[in-house]
XYZ file of N, CA and C in Angstrom:
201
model
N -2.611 -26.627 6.624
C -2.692 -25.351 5.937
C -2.100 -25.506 4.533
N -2.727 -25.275 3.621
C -1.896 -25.052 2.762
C -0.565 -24.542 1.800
N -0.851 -23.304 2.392
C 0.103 -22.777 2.246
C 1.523 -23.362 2.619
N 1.455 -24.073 4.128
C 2.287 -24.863 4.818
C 2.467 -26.058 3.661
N 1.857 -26.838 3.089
C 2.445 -27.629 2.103
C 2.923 -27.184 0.967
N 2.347 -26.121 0.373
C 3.443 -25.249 -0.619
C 4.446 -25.207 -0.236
N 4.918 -24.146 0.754
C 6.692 -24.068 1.139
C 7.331 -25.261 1.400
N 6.407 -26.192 1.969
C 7.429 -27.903 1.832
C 7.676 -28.259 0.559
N 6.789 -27.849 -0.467
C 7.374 -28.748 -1.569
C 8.164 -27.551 -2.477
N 8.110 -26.774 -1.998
C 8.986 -25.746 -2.907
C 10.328 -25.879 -1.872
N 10.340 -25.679 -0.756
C 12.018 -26.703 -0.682
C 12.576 -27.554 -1.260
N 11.516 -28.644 -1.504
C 12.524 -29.699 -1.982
C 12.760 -29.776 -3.350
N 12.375 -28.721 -4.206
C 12.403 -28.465 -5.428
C 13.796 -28.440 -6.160
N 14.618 -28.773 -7.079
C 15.757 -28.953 -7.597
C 15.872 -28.516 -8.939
N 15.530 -27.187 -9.839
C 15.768 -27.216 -10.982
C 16.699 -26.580 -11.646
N 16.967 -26.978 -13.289
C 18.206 -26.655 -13.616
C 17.836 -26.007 -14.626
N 17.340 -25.121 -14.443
C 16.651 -23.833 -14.977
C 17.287 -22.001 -14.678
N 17.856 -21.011 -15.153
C 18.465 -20.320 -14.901
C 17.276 -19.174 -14.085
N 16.135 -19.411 -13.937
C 14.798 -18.805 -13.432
C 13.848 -19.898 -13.150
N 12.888 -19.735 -11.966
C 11.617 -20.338 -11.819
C 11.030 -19.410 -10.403
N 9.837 -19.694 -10.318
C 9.477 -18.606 -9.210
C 7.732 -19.592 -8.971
N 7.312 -18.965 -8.051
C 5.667 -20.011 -7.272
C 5.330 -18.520 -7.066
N 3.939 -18.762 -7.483
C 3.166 -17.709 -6.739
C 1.906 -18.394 -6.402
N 1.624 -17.752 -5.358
C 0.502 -18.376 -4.187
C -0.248 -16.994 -4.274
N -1.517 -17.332 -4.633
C -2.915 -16.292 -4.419
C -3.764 -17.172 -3.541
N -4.578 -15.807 -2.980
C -5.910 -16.512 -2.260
C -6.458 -15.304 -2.048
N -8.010 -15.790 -2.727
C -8.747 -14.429 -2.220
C -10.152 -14.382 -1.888
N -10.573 -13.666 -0.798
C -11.527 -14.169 0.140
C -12.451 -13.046 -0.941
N -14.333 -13.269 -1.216
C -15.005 -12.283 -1.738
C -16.519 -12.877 -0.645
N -16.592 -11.299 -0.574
C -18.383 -11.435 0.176
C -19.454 -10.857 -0.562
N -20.308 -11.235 -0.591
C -21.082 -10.912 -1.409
C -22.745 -10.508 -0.994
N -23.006 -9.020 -0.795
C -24.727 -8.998 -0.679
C -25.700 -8.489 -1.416
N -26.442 -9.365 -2.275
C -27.497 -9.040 -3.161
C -28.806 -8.560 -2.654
N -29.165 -8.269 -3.876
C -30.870 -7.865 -3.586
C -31.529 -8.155 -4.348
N -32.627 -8.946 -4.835
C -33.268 -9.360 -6.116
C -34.790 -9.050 -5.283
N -35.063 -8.546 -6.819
C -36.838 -7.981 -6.761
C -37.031 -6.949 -5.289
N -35.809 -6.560 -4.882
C -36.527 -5.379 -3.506
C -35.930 -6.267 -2.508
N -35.505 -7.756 -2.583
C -35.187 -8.244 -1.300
C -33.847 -8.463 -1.138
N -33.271 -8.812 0.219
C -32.182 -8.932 0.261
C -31.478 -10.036 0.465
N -30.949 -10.729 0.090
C -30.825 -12.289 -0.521
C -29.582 -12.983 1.271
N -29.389 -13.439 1.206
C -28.307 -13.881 2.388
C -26.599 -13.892 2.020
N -26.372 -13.069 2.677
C -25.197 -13.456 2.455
C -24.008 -14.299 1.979
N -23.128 -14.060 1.178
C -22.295 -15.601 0.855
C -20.857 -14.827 0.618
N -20.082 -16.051 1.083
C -18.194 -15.865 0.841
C -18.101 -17.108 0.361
N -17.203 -16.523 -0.499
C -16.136 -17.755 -1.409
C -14.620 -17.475 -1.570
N -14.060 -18.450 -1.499
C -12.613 -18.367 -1.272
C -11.754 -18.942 -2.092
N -11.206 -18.431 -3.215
C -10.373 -19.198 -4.718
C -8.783 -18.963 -3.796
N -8.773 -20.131 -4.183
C -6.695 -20.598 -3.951
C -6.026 -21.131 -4.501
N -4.965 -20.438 -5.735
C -4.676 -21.090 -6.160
C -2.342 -21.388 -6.649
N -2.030 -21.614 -7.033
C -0.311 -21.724 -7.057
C -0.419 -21.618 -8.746
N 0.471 -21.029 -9.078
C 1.624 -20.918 -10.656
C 2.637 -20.993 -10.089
N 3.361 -21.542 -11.300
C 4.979 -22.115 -11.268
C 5.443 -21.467 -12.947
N 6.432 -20.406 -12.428
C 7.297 -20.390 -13.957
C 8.430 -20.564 -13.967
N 8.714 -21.026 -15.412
C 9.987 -21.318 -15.526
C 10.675 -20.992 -17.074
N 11.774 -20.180 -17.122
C 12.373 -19.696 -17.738
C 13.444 -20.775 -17.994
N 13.401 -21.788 -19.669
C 14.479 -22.571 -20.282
C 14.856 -22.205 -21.508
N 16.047 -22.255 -21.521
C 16.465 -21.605 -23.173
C 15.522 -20.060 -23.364
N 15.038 -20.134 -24.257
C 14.632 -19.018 -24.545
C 12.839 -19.038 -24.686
N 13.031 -19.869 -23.943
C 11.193 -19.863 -23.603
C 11.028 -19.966 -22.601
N 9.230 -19.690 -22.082
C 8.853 -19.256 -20.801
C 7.873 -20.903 -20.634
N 7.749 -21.399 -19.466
C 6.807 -22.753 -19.206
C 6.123 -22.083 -17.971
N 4.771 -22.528 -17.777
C 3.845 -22.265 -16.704
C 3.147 -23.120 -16.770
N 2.914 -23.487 -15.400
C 1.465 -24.163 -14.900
C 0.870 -24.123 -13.699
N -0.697 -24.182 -13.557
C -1.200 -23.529 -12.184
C -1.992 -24.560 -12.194
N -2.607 -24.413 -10.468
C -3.829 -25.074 -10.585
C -4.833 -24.754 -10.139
N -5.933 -25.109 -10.226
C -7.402 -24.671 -10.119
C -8.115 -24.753 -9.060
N -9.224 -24.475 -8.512
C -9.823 -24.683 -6.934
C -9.389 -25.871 -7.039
């Protein structure tokens, strides 16, 4: 699961940063069209993805990642 490997590696995380935080999205979409009068088949797609911020000195750092 994923998610299950997120929280492992955000345990073992160590920073010396006075802020940092993970956010975990996931979001399921269904979808039913109709083109020209008909009705097309069904489809789901599922985006998942993690950001990491971090607050040093007086600036903000982020990075996420992509499907």
């Amino acid at each position: 699961d994923p998610l299950d490997v997120l929280r492992d590696a955000v345990r073992q995380l160590r920073a010396n940063v006075p802020y940092w935080s993970v956010r975990w999205q996931e979001q399921t979409t269904e979808r039913l069209d109709v083109h020209n009068d008909v009705v097309q088949p069904p489809s789901r797609s599922v985006d998942r993805g993690t950001m990491i911020t971090a607050v040093i000195d007086r600036g903000y750092g982020y990075a996420a990642t992509s499907d």
